mmCIF file of C-alpha atoms and ligand atoms in Angstrom:
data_model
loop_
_atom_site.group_PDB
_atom_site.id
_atom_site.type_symbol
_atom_site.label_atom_id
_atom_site.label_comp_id
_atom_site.label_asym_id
_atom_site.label_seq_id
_atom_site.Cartn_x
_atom_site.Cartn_y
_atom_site.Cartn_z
ATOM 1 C CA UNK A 1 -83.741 18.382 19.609
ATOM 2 C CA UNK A 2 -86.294 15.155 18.381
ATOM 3 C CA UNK A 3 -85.755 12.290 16.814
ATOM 4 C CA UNK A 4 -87.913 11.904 14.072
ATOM 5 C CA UNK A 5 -89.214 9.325 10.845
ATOM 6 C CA UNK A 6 -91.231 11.721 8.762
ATOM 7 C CA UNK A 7 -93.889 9.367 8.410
ATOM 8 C CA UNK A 8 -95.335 8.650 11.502
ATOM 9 C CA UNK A 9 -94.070 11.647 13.424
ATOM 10 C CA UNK A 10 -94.785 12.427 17.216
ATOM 11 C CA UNK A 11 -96.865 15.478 17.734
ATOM 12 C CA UNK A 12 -93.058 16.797 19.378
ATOM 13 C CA UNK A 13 -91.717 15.477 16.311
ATOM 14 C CA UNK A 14 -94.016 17.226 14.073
ATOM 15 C CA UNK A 15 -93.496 20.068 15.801
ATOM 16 C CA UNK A 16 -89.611 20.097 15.454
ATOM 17 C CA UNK A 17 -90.192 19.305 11.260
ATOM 18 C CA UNK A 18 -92.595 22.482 10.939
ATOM 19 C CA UNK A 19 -89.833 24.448 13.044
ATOM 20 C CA UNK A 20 -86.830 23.327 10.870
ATOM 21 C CA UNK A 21 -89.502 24.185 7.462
ATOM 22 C CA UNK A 22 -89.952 27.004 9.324
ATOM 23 C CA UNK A 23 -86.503 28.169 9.410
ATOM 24 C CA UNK A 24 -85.740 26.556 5.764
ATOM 25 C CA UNK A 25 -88.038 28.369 3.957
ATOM 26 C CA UNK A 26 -86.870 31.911 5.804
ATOM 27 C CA UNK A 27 -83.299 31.137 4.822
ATOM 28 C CA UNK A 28 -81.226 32.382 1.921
ATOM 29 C CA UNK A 29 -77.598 31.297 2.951
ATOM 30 C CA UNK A 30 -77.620 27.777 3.195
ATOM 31 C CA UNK A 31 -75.188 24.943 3.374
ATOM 32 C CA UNK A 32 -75.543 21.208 3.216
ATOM 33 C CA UNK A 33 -72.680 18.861 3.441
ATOM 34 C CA UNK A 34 -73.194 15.165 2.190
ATOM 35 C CA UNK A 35 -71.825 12.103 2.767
ATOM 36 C CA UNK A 36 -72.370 8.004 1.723
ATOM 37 C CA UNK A 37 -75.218 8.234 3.983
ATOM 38 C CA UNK A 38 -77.008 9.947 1.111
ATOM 39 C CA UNK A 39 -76.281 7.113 -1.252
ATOM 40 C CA UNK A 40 -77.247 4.111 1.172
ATOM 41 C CA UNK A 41 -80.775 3.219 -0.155
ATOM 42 C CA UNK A 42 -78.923 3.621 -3.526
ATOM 43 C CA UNK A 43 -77.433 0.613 -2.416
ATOM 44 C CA UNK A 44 -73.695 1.621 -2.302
ATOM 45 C CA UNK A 45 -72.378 0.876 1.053
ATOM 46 C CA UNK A 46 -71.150 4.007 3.184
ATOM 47 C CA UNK A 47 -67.090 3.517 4.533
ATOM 48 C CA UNK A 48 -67.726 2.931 8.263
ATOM 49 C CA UNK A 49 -70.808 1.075 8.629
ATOM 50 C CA UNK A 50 -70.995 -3.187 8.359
ATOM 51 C CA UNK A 51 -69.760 -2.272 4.287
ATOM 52 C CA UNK A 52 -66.753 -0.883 5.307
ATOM 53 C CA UNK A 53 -64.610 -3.895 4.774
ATOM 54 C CA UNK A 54 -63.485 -4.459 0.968
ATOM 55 C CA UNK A 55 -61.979 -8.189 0.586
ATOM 56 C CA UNK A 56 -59.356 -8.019 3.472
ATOM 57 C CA UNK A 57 -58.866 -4.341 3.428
ATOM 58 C CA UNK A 58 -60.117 -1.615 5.460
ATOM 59 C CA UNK A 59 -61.644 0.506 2.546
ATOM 60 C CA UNK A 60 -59.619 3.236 4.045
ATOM 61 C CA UNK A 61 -56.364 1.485 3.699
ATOM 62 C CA UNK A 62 -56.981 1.766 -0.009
ATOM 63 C CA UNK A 63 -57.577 5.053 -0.182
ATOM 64 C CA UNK A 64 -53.647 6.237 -0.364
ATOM 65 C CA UNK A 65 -51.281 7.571 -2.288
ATOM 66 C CA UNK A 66 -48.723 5.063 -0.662
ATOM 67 C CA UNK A 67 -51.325 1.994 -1.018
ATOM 68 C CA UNK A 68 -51.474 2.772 -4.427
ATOM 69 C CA UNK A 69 -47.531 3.203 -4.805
ATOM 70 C CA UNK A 70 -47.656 -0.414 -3.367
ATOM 71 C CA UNK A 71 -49.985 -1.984 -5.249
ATOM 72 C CA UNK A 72 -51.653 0.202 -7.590
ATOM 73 C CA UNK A 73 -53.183 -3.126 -9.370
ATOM 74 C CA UNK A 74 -55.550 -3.629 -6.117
ATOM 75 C CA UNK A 75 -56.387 -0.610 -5.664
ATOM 76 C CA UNK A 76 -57.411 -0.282 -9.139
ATOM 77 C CA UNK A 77 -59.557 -3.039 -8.686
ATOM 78 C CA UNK A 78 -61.208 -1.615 -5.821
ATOM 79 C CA UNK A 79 -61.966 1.233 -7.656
ATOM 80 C CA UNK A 80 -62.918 0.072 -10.655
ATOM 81 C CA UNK A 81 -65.581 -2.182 -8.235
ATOM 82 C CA UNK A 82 -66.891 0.957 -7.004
ATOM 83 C CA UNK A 83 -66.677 2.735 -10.628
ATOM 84 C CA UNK A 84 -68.678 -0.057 -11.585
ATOM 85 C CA UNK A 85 -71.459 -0.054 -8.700
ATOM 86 C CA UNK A 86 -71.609 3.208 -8.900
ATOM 87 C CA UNK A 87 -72.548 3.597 -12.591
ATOM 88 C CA UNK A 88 -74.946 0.179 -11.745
ATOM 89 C CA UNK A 89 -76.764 2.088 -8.735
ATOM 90 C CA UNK A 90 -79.288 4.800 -9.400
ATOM 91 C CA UNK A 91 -79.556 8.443 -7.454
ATOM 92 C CA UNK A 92 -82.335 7.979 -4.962
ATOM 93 C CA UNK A 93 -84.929 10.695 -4.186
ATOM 94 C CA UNK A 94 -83.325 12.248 -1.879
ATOM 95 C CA UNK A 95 -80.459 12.929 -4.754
ATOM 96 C CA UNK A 96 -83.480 14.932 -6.635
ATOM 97 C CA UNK A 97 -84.725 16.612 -3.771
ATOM 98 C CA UNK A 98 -81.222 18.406 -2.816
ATOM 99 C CA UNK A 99 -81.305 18.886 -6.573
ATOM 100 C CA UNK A 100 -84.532 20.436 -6.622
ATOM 101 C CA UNK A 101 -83.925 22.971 -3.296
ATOM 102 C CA UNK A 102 -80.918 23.853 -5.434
ATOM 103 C CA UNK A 103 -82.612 25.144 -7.710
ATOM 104 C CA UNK A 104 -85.552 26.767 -6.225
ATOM 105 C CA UNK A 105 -82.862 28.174 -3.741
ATOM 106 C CA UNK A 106 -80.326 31.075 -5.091
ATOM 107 C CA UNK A 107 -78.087 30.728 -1.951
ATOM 108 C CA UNK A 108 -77.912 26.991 -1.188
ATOM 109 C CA UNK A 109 -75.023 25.552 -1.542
ATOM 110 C CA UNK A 110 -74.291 21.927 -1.357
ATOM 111 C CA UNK A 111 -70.457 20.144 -0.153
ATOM 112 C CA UNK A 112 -70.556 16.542 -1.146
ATOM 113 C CA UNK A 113 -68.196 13.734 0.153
ATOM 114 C CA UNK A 114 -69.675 11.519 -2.140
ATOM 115 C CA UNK A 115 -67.416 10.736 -4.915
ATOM 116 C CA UNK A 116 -70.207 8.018 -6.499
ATOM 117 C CA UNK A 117 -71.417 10.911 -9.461
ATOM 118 C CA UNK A 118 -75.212 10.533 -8.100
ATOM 119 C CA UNK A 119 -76.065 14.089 -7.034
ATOM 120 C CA UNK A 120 -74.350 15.423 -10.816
ATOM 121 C CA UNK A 121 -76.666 11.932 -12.122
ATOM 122 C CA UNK A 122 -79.804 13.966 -10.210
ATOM 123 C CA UNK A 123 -79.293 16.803 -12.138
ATOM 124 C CA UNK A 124 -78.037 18.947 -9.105
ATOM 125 C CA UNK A 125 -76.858 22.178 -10.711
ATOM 126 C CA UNK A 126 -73.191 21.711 -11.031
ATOM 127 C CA UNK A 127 -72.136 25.267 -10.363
ATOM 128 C CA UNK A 128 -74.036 24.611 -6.869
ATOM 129 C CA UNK A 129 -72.001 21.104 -6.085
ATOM 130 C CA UNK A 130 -68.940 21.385 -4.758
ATOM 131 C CA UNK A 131 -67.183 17.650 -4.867
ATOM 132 C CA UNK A 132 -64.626 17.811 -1.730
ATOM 133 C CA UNK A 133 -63.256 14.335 -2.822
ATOM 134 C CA UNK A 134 -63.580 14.381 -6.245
ATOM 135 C CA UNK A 135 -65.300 11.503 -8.444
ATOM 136 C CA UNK A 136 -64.985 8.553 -9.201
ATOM 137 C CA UNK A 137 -65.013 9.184 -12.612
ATOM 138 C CA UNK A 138 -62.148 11.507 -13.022
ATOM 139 C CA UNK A 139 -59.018 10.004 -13.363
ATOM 140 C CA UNK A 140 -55.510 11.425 -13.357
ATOM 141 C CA UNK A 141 -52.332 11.051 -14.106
ATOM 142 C CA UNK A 142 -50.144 9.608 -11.182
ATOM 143 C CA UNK A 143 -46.886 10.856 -11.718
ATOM 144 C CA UNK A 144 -45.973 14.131 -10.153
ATOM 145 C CA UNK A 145 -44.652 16.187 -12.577
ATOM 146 C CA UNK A 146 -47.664 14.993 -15.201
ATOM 147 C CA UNK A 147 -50.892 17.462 -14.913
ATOM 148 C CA UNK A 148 -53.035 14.945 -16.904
ATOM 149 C CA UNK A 149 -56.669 15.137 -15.739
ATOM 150 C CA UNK A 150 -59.706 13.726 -17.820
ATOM 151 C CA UNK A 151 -63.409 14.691 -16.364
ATOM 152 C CA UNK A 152 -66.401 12.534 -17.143
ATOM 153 C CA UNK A 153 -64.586 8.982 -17.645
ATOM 154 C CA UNK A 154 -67.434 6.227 -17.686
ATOM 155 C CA UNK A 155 -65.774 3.926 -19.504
ATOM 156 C CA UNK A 156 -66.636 0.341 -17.561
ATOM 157 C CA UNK A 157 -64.035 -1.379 -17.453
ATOM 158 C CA UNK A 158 -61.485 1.225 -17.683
ATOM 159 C CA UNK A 159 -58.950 -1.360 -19.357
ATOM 160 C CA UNK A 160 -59.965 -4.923 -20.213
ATOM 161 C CA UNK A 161 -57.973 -6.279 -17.061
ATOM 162 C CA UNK A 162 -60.579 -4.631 -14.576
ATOM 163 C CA UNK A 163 -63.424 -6.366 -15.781
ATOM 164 C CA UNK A 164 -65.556 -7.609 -13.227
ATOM 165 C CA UNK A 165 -65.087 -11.476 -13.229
ATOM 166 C CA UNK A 166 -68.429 -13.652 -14.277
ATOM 167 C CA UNK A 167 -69.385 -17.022 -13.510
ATOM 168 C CA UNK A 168 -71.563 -19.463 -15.444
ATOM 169 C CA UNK A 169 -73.945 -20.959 -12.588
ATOM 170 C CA UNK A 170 -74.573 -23.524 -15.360
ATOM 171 C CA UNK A 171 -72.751 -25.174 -17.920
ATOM 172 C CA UNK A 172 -75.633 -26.798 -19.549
ATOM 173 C CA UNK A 173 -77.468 -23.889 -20.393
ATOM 174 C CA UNK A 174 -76.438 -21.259 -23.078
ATOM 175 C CA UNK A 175 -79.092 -18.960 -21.395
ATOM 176 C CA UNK A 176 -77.407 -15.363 -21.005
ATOM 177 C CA UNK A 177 -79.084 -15.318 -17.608
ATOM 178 C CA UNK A 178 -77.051 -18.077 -16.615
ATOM 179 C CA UNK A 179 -73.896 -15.456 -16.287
ATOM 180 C CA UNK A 180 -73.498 -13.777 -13.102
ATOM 181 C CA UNK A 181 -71.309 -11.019 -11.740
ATOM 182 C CA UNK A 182 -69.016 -12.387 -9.461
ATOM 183 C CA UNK A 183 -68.674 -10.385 -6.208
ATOM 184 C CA UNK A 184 -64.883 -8.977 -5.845
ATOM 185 C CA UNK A 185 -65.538 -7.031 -2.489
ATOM 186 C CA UNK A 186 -65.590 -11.003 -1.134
ATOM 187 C CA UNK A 187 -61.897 -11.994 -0.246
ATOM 188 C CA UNK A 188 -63.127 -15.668 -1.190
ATOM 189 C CA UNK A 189 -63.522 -14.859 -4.663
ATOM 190 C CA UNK A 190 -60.379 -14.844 -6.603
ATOM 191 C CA UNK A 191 -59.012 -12.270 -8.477
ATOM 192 C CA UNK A 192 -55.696 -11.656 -10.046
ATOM 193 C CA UNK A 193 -52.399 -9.944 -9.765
ATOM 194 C CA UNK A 194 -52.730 -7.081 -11.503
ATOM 195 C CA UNK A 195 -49.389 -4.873 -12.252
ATOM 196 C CA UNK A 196 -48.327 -1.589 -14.661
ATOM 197 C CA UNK A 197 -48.812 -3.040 -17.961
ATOM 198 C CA UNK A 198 -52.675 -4.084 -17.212
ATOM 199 C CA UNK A 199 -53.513 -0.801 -15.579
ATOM 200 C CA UNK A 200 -54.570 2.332 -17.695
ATOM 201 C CA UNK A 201 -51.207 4.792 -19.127
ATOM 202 C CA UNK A 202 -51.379 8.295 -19.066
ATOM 203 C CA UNK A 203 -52.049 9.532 -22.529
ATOM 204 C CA UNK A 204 -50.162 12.611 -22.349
ATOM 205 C CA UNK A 205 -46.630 12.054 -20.303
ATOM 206 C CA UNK A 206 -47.550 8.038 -21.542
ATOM 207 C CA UNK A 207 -45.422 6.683 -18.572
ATOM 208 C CA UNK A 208 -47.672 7.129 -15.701
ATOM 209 C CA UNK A 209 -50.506 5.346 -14.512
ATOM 210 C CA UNK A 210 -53.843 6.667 -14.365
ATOM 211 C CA UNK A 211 -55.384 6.832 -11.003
ATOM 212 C CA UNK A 212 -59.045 7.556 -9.746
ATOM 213 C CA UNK A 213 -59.319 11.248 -9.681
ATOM 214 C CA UNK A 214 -60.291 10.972 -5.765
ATOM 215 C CA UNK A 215 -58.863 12.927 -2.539
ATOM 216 C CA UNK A 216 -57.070 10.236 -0.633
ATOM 217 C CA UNK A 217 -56.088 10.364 3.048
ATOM 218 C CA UNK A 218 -53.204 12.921 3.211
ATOM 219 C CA UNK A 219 -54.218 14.752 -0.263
ATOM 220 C CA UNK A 220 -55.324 18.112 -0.098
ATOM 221 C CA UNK A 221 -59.241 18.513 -1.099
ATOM 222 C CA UNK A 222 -59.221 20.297 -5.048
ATOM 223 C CA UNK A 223 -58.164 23.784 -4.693
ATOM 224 C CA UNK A 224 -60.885 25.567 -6.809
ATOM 225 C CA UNK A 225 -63.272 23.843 -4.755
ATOM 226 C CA UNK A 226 -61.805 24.854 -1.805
ATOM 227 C CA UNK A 227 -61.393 28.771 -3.164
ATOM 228 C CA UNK A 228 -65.020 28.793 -4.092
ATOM 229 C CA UNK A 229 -66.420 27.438 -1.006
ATOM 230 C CA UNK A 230 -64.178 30.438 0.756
ATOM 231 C CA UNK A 231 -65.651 32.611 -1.320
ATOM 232 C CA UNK A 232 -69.079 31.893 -0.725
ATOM 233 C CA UNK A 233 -68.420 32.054 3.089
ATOM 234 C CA UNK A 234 -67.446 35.184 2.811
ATOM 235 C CA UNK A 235 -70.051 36.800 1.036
ATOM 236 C CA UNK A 236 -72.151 39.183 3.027
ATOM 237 C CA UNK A 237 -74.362 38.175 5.718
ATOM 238 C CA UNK A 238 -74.688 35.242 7.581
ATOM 239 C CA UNK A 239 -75.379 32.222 6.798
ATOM 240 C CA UNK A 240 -78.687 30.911 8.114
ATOM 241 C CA UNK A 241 -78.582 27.093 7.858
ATOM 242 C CA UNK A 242 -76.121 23.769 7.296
ATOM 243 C CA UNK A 243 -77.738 20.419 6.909
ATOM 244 C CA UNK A 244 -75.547 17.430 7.406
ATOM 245 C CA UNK A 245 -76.568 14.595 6.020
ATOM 246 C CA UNK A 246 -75.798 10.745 6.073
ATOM 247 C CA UNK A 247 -72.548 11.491 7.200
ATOM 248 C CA UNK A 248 -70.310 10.565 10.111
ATOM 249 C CA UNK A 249 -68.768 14.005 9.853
ATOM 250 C CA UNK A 250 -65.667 12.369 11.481
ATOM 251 C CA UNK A 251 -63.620 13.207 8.438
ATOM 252 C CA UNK A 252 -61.727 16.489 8.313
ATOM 253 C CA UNK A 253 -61.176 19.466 6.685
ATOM 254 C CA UNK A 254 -65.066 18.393 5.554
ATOM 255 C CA UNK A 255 -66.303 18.103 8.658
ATOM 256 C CA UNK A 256 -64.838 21.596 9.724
ATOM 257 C CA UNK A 257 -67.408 23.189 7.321
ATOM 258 C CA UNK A 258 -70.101 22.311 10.330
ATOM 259 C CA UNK A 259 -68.438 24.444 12.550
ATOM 260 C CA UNK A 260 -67.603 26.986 10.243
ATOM 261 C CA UNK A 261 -70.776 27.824 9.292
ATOM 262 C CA UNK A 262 -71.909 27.526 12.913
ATOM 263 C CA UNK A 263 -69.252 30.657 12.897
ATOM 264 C CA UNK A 264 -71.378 32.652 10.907
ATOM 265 C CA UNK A 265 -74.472 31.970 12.488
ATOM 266 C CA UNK A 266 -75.847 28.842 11.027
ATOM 267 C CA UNK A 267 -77.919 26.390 13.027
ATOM 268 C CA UNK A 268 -77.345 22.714 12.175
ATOM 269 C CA UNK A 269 -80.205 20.289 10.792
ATOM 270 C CA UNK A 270 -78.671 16.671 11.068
ATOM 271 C CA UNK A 271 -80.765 14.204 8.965
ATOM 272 C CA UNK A 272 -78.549 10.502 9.841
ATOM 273 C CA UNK A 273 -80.191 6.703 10.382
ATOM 274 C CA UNK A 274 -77.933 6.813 13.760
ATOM 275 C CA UNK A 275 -78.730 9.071 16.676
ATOM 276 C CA UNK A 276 -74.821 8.595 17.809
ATOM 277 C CA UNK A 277 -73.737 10.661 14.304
ATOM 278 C CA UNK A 278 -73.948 14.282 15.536
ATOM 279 C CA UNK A 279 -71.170 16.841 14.612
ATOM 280 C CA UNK A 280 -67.765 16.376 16.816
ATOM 281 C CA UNK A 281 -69.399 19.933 18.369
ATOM 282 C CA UNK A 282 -72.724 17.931 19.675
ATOM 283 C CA UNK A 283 -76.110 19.870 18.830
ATOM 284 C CA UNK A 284 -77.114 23.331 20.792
ATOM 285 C CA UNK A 285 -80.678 24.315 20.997
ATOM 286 C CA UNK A 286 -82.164 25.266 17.808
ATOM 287 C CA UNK A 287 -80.469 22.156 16.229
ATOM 288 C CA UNK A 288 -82.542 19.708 14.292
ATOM 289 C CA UNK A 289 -81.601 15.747 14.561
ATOM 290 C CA UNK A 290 -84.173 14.094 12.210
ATOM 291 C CA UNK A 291 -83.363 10.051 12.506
ATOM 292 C CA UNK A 292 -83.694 7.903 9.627
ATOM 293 C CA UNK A 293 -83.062 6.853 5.859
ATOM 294 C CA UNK A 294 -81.972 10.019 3.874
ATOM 295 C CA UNK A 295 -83.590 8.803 1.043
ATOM 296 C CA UNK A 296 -86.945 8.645 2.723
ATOM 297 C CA UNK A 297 -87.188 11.517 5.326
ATOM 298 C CA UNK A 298 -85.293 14.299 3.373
ATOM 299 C CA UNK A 299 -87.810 14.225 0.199
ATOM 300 C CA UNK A 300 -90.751 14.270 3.090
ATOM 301 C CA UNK A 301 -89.036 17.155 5.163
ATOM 302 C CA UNK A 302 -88.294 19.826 2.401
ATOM 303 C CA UNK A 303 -91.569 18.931 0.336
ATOM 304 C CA UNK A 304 -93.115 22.556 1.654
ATOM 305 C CA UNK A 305 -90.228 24.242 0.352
ATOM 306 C CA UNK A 306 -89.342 22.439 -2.805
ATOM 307 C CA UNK A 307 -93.167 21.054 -3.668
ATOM 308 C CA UNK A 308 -93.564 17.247 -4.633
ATOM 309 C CA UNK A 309 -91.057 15.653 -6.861
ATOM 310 C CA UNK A 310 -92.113 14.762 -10.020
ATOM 311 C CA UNK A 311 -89.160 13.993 -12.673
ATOM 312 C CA UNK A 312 -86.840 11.470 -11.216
ATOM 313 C CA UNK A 313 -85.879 9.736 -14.153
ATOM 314 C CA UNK A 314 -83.326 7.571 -13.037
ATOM 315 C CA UNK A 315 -84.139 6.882 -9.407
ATOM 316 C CA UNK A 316 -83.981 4.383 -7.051
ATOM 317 C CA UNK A 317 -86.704 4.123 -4.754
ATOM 318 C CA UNK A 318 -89.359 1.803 -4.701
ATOM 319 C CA UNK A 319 -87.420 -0.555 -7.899
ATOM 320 C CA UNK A 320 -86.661 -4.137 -6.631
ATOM 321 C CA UNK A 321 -82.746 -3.631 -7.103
ATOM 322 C CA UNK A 322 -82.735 -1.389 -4.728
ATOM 323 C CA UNK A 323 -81.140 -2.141 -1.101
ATOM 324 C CA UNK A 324 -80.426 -0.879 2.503
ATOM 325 C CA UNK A 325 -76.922 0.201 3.661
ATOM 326 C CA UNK A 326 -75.125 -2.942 4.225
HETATM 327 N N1 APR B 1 -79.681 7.550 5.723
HETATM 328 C C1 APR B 1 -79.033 8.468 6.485
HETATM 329 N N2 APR B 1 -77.838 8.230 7.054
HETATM 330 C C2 APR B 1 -77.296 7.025 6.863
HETATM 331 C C3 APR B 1 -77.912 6.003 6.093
HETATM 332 C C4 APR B 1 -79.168 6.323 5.500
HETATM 333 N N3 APR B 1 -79.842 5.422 4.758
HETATM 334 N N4 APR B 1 -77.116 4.908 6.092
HETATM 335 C C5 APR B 1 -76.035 5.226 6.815
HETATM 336 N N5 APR B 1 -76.126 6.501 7.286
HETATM 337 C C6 APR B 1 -75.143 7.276 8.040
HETATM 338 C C7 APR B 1 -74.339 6.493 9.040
HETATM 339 O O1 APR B 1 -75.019 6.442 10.299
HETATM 340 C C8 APR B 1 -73.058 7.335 9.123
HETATM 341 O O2 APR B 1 -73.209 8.400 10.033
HETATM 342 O O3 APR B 1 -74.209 7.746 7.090
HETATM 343 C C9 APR B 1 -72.957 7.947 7.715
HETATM 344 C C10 APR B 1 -71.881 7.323 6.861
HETATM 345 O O4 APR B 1 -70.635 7.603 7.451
HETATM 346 P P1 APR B 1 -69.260 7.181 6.788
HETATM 347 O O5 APR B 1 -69.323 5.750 6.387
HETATM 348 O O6 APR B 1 -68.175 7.617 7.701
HETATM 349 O O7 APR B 1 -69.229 8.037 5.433
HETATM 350 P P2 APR B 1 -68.837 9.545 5.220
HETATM 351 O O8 APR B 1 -69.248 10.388 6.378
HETATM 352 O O9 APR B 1 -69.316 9.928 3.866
HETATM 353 O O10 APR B 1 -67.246 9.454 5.196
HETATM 354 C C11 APR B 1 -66.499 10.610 4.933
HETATM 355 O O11 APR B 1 -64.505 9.361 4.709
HETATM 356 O O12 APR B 1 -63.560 7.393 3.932
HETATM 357 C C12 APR B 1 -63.705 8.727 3.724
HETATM 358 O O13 APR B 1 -63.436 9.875 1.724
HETATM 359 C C13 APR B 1 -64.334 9.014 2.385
HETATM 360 O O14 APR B 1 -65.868 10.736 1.764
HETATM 361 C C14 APR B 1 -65.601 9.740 2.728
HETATM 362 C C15 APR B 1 -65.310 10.315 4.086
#
């Protein structure tokens, strides 16, 4: 096991990235499982890192069915924050380059956490993404007997009353410049009591509020995913490889697929900015732990397998919007 930055590797280090290309470009069963990590250098802050507080709330807090029983008007807000981010941030390069092995690769298979919609915004074949905590941009209806579900929902703001608020930084000037976002995920800045008739109605039962088609804490992850992930484990042979990247891998069922595919044979590649962030199962020899920023050592890693990448239309890296984890 090595600790590695792809771009000024150790001669050890180099020697554990040509072992791990090594084994990549051998494999055929592969697995990678994703988390916020991924999207750090996108600039959307991952859930327990310094970003993890959202006003006064633990971001976590929010993410239940009972918080949003509660209160559904703040936790709309907070997610149409992060619907709105989201959609503002671009898919860095490591986005393309799990895109790209997905492609060039029959038998990878890639389990995303990520509910931000930049892996689908990478192009990454959707029959080859499985979304374990659904997206931000599907939103359902909230009332149980309603099976209301709407894919692909972009609209920003969902409903007038989740507008981001702006601020003019100066009334003498006209200048469109002039207006600025404000910054909701600040407790100081105010925003208002929101309740049922400002929220967004289900169309079809037209009773229920809409919610954010995400797996909160104490839902069950999306059943088709879950079926076709079983099925792909259970295909013939074993599988040679999971990656786990930019994730704290603290959160289960996902976090069980590490130790599942260990199961059937896989050896684990860890690709995380903190050494601490191993699998609850630690590393074994053969393991890979390759330290830093997803966005920058992933690309760099795979390029012998996947080649250099040359569309990435709508990517981050290297503009001046975009920022570290944080
Ligand atoms: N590159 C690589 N790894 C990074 C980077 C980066 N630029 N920035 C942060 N990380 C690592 C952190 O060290 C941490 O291990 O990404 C991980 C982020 O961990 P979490 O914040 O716990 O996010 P995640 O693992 O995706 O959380 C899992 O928990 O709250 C729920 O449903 C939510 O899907 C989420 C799940």
């Amino acid at each position: 096991m090595a600790s590695s930055t792809a771009h000024h590797p150790s001669v050890a280090q180099q020697a554990e990235i040509e072992s791990f290309q090594d084994h990549l470009s051998k494999s055929t069963r592969i697995l990678a499982l994703l988390g916020a990590g991924l999207s750090a250098s996108s600039g959307l802050p991952t859930f327990r890192g310094a970003g993890g507080l959202w006003r006064t709330h633990d971001a976590t807090d929010l993410a239940t069915p009972e918080a949003f029983s509660r209160n559904p008007g703040l936790v709309w807000q907070f997610y149409s924050y992060r619907r709105h981010m989201a959609l503002k941030a671009k898919p860095n390069p490591a986005h393309y380059a799990l895109a790209e092995l997905a492609r060039q690769k029959d038998g990878f298979l890639t389990l995303s956490q990520n509910v931000d919609g930049l892996s689908p915004r990478a192009k990454h074949p959707e029959d080859r993404l499985k979304l374990l905590h659904g997206s931000l941009f599907d939103v359902k209806c909230f009332e149980f007997f309603c099976n209301y579900v709407e894919r692909n929902n972009y609209t920003d703001p969902i409903v007038p009353a989740l507008a981001i608020p702006t601020s003019e930084e100066d009334p003498t000037t006209t200048s469109a410049l002039a207006v600025r976002e404000l910054d909701i995920s600040d407790e100081r800045v105010y925003i208002p009591e929101l309740d049922y008739e400002h929220l967004p109605k289900c169309p079809k039962c037209k009773r229920g509020l809409l919610r954010p088609g995400v797996v909160w804490f104490g839902e069950a992850l999306p059943s088709g995913v879950l079926s076709d992930i079983d099925d792909w484990m259970k295909q013939k042979g074993k599988v040679d490889l999971i990656m786990v990247i930019g994730t704290s891998a603290k959160v289960y069922p996902a976090a069980g697929y590490v130790d599942a595919a260990r199961a059937k044979g896989a050896r684990v590649a860890v690709f995380n900015m903190d050494p601490n962030d191993v699998p609850a199962s630690g590393l074994y020899e053969g393991d890979w732990f390759f330290q830093g920023d997803a966005a920058q050592i992933l690309p760099e890693i795979l390029k012998p397998v996947i080649g250099e990448l040359k569309e990435m239309p709508d990517a981050a890296a290297e503009q001046d919007d975009a920022v570290t984890d944080g």
